[in-house]
Backbone as a ProteinNet text record, in pm:
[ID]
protein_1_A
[PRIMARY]
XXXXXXXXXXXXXXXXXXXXXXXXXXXXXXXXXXXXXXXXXXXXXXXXXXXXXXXXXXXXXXXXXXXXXXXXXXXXXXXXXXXXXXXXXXXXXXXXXXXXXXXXXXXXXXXXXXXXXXXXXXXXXXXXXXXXXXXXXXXXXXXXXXXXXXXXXXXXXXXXXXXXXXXXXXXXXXXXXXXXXXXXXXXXXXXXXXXXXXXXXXXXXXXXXXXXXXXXXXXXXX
[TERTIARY]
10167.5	10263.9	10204.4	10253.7	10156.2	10245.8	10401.2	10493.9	10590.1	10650.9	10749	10893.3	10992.1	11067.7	11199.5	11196.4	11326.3	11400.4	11545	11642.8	11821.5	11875.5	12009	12105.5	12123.3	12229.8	12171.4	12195.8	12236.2	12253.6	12113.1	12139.9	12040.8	11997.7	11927.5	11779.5	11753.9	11614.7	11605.3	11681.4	11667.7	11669.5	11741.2	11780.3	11637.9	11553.5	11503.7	11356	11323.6	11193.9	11219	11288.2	11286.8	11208.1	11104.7	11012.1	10886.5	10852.5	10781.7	10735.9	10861.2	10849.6	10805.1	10808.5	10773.6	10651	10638.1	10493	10369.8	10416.4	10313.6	10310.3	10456.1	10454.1	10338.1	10350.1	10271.7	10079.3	10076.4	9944.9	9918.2	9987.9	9903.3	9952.9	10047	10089.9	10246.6	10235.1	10370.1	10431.2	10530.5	10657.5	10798.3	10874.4	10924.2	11067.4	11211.7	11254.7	11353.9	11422.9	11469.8	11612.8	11709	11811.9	11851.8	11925.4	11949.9	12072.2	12205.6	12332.3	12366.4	12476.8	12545.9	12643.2	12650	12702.1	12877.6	12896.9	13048.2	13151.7	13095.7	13162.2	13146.6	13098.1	13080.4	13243.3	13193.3	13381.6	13374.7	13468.9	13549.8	13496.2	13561.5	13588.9	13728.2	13799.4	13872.1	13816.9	13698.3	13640.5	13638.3	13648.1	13657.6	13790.1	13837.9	13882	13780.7	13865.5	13741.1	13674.5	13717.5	13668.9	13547.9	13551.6	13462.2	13310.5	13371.3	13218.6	13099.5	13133.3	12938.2	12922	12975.3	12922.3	12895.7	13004.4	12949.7	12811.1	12828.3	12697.6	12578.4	12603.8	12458.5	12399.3	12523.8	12496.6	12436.6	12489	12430.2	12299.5	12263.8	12121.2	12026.8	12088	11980.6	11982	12068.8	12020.2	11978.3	11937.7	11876	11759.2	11719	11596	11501.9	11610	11513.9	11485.9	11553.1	11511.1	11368.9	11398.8	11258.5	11137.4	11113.8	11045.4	11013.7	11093.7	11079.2	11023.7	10907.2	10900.6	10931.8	10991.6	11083.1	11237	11308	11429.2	11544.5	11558.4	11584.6	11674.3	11846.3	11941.2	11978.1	12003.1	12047.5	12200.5	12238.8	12394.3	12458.5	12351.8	12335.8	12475.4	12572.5	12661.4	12633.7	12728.7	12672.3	12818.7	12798.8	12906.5	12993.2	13064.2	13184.4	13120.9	13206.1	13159.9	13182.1	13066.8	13104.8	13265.9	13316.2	13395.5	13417.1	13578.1	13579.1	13492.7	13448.5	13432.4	13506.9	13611.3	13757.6	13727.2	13844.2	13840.2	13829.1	13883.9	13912.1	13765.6	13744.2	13604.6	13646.4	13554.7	13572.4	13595.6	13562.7	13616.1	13440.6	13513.3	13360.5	13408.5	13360.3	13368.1	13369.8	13335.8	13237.7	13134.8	13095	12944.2	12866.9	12754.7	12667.2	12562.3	12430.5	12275.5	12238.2	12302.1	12279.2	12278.8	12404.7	12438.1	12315.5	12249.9	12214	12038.6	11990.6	11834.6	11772	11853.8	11780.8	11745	11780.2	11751.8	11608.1	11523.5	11366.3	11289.8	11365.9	11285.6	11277.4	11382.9	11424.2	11328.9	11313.7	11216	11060.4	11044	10905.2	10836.3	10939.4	10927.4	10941	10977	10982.2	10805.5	10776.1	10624.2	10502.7	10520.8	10487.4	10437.8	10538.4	10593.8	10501.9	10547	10525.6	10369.4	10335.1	10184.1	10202.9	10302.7	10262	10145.3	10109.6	10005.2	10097.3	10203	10264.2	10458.6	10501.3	10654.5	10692.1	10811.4	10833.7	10979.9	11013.9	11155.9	11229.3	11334.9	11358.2	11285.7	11298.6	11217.3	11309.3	11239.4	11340.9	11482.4	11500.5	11617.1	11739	11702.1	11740.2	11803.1	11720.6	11732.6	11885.4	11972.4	12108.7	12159.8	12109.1	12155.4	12292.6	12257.7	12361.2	12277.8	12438	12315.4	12262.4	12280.3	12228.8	12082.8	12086.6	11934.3	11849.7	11913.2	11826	11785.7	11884.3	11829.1	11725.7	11727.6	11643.7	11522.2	11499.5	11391	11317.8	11380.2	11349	11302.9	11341.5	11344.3	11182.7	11227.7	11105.1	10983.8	10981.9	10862.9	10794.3	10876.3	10852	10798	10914.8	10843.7	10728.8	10667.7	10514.4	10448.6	10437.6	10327.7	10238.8	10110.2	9989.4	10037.5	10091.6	10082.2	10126.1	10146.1	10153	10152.8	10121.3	10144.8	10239.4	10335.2	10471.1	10435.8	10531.7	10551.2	10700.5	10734.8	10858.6	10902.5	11033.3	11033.6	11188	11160.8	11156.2	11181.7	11272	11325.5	11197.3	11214.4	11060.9	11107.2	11217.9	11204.8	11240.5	11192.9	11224.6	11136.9	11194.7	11152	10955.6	10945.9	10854.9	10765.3	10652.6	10597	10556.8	10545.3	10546.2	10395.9	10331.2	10220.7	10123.2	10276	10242.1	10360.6	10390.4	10474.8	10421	10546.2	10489.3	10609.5	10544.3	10654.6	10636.9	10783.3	10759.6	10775.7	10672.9	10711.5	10818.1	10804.8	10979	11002.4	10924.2	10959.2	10981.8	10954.8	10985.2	11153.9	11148.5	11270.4	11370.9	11353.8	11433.1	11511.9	11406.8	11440.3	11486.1	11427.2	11512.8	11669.1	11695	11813.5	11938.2	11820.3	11918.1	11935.6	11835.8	11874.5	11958.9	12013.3	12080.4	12202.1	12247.6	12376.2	12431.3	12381.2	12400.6	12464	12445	12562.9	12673.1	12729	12872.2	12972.5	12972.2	13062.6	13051.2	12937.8	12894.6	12868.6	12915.9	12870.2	12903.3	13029.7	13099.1	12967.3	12918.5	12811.8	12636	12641	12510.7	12561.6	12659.8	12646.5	12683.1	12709	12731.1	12574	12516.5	12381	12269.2	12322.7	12270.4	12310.2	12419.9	12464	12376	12354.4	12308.2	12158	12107.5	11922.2	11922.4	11900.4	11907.4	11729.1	11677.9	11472.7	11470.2	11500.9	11515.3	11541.5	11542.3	11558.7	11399.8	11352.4	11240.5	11109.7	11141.7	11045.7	11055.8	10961.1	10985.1	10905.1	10922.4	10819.1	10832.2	10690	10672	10606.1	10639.7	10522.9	10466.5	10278.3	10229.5	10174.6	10229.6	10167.3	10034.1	10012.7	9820.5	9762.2	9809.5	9793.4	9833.7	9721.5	9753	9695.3	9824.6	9806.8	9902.2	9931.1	9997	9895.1	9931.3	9882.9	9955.4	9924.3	10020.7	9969.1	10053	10011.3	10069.2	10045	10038.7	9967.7	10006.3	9919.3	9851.2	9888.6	9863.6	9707.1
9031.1	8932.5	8859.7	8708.9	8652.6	8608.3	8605.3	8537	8611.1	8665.8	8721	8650	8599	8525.7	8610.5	8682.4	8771.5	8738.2	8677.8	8622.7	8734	8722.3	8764.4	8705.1	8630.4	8547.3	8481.8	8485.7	8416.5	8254.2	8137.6	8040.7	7986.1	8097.2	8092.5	8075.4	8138.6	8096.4	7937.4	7893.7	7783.5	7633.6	7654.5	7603.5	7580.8	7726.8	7724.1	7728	7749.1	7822	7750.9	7648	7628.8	7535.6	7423.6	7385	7465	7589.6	7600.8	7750.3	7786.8	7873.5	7827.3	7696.4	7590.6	7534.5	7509.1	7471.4	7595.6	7710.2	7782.1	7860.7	7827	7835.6	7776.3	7655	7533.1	7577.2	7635.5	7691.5	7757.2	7889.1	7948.6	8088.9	8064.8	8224.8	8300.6	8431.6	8481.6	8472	8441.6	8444.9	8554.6	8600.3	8722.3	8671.8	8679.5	8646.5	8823.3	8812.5	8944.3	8921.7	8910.6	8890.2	9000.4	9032	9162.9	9196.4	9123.8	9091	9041	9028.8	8937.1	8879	8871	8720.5	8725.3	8799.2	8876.1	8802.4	8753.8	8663	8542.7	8504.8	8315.1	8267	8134.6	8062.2	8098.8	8067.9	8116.3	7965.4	7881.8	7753	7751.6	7903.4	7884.1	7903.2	7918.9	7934.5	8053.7	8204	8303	8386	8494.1	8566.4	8610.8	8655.1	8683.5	8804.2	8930.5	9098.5	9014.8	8922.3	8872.8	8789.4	8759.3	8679.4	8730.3	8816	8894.5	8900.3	8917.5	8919.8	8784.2	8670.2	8559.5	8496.4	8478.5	8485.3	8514.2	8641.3	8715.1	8586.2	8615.2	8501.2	8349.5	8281.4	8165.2	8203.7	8275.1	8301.2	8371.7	8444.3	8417.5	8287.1	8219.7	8064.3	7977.6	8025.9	7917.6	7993.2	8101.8	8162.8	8146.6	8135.9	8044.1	7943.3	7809.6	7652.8	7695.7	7774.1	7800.9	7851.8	7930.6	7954.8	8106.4	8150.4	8328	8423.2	8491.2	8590.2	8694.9	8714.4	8903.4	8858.5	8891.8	8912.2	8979.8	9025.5	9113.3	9104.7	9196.3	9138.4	9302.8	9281.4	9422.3	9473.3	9512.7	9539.5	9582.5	9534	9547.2	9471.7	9496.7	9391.3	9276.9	9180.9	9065.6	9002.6	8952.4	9017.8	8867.6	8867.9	8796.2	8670.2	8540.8	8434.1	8375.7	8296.4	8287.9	8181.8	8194.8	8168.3	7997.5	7954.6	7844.1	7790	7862.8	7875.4	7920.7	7808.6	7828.3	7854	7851.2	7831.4	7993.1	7981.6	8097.6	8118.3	8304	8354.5	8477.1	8590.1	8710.3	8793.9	8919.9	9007.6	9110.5	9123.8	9156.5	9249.2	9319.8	9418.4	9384.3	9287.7	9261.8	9272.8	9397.5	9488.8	9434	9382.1	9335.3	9366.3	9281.5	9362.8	9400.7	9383.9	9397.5	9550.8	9616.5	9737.3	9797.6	9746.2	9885.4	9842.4	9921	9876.9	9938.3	10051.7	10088.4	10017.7	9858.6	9764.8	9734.7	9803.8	9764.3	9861.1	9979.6	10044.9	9984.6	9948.6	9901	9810.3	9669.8	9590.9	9654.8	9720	9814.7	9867.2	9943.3	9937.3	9867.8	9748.2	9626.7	9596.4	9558.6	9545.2	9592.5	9777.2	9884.1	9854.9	9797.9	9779.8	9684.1	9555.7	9395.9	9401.6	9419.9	9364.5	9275.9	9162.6	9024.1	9000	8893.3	8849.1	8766	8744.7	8651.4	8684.9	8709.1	8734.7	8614.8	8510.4	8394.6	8428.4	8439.5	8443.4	8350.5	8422	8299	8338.4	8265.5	8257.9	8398.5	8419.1	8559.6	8512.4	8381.9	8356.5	8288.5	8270.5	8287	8163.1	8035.4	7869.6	7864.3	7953	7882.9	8025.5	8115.8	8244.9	8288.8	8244.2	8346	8502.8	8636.3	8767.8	8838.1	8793.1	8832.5	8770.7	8657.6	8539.2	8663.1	8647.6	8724.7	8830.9	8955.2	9127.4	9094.6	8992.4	8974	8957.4	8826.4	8802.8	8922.2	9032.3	9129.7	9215.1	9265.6	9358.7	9298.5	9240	9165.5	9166.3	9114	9160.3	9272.1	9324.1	9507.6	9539.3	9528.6	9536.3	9540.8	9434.2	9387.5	9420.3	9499.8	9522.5	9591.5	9531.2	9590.1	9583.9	9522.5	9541	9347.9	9252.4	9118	9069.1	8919.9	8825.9	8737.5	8761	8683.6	8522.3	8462.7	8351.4	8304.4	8178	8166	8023.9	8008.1	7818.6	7819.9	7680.8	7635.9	7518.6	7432.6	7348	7262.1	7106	7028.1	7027.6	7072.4	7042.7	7218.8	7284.6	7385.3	7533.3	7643.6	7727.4	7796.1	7717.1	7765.9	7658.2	7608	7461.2	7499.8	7348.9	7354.2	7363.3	7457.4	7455.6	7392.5	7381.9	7317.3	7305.5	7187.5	7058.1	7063.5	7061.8	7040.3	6908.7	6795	6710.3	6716.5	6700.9	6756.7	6639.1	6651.6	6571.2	6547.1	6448	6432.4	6505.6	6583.1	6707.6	6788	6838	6964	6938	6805.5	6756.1	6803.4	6726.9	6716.7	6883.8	6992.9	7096.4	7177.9	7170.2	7218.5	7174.6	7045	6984.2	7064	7093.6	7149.3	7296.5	7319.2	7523.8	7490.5	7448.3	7418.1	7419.7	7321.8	7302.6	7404.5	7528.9	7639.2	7722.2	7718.3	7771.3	7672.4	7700.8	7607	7725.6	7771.6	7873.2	7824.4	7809.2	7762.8	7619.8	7529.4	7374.5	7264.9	7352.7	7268.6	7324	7452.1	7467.8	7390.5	7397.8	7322.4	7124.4	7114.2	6942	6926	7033.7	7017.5	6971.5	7076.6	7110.9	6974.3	6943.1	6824.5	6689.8	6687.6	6591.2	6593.7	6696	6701.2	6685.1	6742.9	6749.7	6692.4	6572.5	6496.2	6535.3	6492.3	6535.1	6620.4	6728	6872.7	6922.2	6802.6	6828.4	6811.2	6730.7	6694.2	6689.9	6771.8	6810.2	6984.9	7013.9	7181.6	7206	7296.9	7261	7442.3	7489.6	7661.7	7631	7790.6	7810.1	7927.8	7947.9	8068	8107.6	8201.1	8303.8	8286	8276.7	8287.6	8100.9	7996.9	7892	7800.5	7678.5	7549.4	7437.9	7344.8	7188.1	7217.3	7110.4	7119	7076	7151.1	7114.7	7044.3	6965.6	6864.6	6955.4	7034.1	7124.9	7261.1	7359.5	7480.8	7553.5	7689.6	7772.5	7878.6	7872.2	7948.9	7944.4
-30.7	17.4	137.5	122	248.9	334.6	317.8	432.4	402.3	501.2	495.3	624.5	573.1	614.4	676.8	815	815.9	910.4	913.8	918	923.6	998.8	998.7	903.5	848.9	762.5	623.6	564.5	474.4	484.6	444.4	464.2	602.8	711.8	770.6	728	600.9	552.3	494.2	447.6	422.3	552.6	649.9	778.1	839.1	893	953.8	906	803.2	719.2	593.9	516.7	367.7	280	419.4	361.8	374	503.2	504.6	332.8	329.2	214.1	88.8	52.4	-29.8	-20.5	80.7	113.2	99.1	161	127.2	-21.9	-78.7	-229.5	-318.2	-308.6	-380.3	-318.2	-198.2	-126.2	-242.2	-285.1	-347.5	-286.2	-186.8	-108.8	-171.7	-184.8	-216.1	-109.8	-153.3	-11.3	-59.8	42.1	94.6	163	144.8	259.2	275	404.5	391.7	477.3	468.1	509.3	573.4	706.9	761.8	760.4	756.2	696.3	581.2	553.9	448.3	444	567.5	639.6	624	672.3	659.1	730.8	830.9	937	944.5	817	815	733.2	735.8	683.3	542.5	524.9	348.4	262.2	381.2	303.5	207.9	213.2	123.4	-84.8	-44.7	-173.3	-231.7	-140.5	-171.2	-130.2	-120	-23.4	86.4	170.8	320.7	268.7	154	139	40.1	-0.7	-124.3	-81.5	46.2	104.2	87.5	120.1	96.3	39.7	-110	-223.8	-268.6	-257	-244.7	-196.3	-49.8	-6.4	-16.8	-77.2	-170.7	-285	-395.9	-469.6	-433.9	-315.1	-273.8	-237.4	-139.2	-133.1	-249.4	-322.1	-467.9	-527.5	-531.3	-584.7	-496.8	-384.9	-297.8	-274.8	-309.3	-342.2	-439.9	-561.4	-660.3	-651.9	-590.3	-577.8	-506.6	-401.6	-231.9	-324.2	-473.4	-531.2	-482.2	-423.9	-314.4	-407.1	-411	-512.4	-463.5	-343.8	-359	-233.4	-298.9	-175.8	-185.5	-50.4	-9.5	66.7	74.3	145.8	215.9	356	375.8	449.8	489.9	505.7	628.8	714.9	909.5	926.1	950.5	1013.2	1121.3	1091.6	1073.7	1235.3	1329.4	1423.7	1409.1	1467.9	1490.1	1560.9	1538	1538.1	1667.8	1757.4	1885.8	1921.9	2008	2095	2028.7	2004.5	1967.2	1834.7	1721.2	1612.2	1536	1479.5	1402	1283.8	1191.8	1018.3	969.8	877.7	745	753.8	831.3	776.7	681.5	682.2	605.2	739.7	658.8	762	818.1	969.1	1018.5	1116.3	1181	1297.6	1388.2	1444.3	1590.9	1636.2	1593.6	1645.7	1556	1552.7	1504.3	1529.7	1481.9	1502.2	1631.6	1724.5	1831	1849	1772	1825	1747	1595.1	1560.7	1525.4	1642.1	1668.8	1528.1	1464.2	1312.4	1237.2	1250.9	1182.6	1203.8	1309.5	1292.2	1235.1	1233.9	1170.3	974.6	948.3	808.1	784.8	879.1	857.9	865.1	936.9	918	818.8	724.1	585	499.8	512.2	427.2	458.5	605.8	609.3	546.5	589.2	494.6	354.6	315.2	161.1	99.5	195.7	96.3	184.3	309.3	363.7	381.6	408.4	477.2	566.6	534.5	675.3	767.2	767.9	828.8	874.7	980.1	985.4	1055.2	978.7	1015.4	1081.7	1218	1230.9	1360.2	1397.8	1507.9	1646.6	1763.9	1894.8	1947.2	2034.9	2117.6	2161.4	2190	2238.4	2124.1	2027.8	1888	1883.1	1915.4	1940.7	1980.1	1940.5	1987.7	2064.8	2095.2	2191.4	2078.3	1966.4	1848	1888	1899.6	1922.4	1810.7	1655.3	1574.3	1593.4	1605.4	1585	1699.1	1809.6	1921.7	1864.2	1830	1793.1	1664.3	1608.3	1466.1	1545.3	1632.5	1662.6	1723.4	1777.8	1879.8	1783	1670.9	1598.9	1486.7	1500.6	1363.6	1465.9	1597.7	1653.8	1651.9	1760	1724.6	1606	1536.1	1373.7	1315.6	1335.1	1318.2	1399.8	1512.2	1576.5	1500.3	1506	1476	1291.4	1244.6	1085.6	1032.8	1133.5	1076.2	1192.8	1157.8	1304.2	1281.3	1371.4	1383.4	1428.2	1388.7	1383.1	1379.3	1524.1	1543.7	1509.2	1437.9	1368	1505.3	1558.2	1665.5	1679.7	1769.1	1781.5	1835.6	1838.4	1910.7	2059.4	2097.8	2221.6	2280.9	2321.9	2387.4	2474.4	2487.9	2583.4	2493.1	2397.8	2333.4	2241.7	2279.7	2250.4	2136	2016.7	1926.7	1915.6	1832.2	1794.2	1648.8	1514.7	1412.7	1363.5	1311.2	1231.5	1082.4	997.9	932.7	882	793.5	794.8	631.7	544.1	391.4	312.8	202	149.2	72.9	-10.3	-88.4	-152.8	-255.5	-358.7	-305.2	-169.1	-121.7	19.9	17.8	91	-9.4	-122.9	-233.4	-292.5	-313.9	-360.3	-186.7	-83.9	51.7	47.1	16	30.8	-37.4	-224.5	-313	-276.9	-224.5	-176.8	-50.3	35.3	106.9	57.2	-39.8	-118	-196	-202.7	-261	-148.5	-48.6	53	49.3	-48.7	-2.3	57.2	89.5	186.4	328.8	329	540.4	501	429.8	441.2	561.8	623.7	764.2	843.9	863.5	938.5	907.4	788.6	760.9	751.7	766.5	782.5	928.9	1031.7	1151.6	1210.7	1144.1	1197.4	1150.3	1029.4	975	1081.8	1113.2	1156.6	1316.7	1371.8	1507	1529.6	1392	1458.2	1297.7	1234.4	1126	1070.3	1176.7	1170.1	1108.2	1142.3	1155.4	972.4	886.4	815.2	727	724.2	687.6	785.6	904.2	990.3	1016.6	1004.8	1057	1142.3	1258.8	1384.4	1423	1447.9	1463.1	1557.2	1647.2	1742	1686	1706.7	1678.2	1845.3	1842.1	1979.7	1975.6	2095.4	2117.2	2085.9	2044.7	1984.3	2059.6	2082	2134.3	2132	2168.5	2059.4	1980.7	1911	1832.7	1689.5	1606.2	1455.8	1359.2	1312.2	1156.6	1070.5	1010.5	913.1	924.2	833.5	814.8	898.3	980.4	1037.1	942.5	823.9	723.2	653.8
[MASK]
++++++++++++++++++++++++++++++++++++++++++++++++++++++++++++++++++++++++++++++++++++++++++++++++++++++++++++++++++++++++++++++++++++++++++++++++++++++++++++++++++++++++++++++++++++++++++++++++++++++++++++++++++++++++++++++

């Protein structure tokens, strides 16, 4: 396995990582994503009952796994915590406690490493671009994780606490099929056209930092 994509939610691989999973598809590399929740605490939309989301959700991210071309994935059952402050609307039902509480979640990803051999762990920055505390314990955990068995890699806003080291900007076939694995979360679509609506680039630009790396690159670090 040459990329391994590990993420808290459902929908997050596609957001943050869904051209680059494509791109290194079409390379010639297997790609990996690994979900650490199942997204228990995202909106309904009214499309499900709230006890039914996760199973829902599951489903959207296997079909937005196949558009991404993913050859292994993997969803796991870490709770997924409660939605920050002034984030309304019909969700499912969730605990509160989330990845934060349960650090066993790196040992889990460890053996996923173990397992698949990535050369590559793509996840969010330590501060988890929006200080969501799942994004954070993921990023924390997936580091750790990889020590001494992959080299992490963080996808990253163009403007922030962590400079961009490589861009990649996609072309239309791979805009085109990102767009459609996107539309397969219709459960979180108020969240993905929020997000659309705010960083619009962000859709057809994907921008990583690699540790140890500088300049920025047009391209793949791969």
């Amino acid at each position: 396995m040459d990329l391994l994509v590990v993420v808290p939610h459902p929908d997050d691989e596609t957001l943050g990582a869904g051209g680059a999973l494509l791109l290194a598809k079409a390379s010639g590399l297997r790609t990996s994503v690994l979900t650490l929740t199942r997204g228990e605490a995202g909106r309904t939309l009214g499309l499900c009952p709230p006890e039914d989301l996760p199973k829902v959700r599951l489903e959207e991210l296997g079909r937005a796994a196949e558009i991404l071309g993913v050859d292994h994935l993997e969803a796991l059952a870490f709770p997924n915590a409660l939605p920050q402050e002034g984030e309304g609307g019909p969700r499912g039902r969730a605990t509160g406690k989330g990845l934060a509480h349960h650090p066993e979640a790196r040992e889990a990803i460890r053996e996923r490493l173990l397992r698949l051999r990535p050369r590559f762990v793509l996840t969010f920055p330590p501060d988890g671009i929006n200080g969501h505390p799942d994004h954070v314990a993921t990023s924390l955990y997936a580091q750790e994780a990889a020590e001494g068995l992959a080299q992490v890699v963080y996808f990253v806003p163009p403007e922030g606490p962590w400079p961009v080291t490589h861009r990649l900007c996609l072309p239309e076939w791979a805009l085109s099929r990102k767009l459609k694995a996107l539309a397969q979360h219709r459960t979180q679509a108020l969240s993905i056209l929020g997000f659309m609506g705010r960083y619009p680039e962000r859709l057809w630009t994907e921008t990583f930092h690699l540790p140890g790396s500088e300049g920025v690159r047009e391209g793949p670090w791969w």
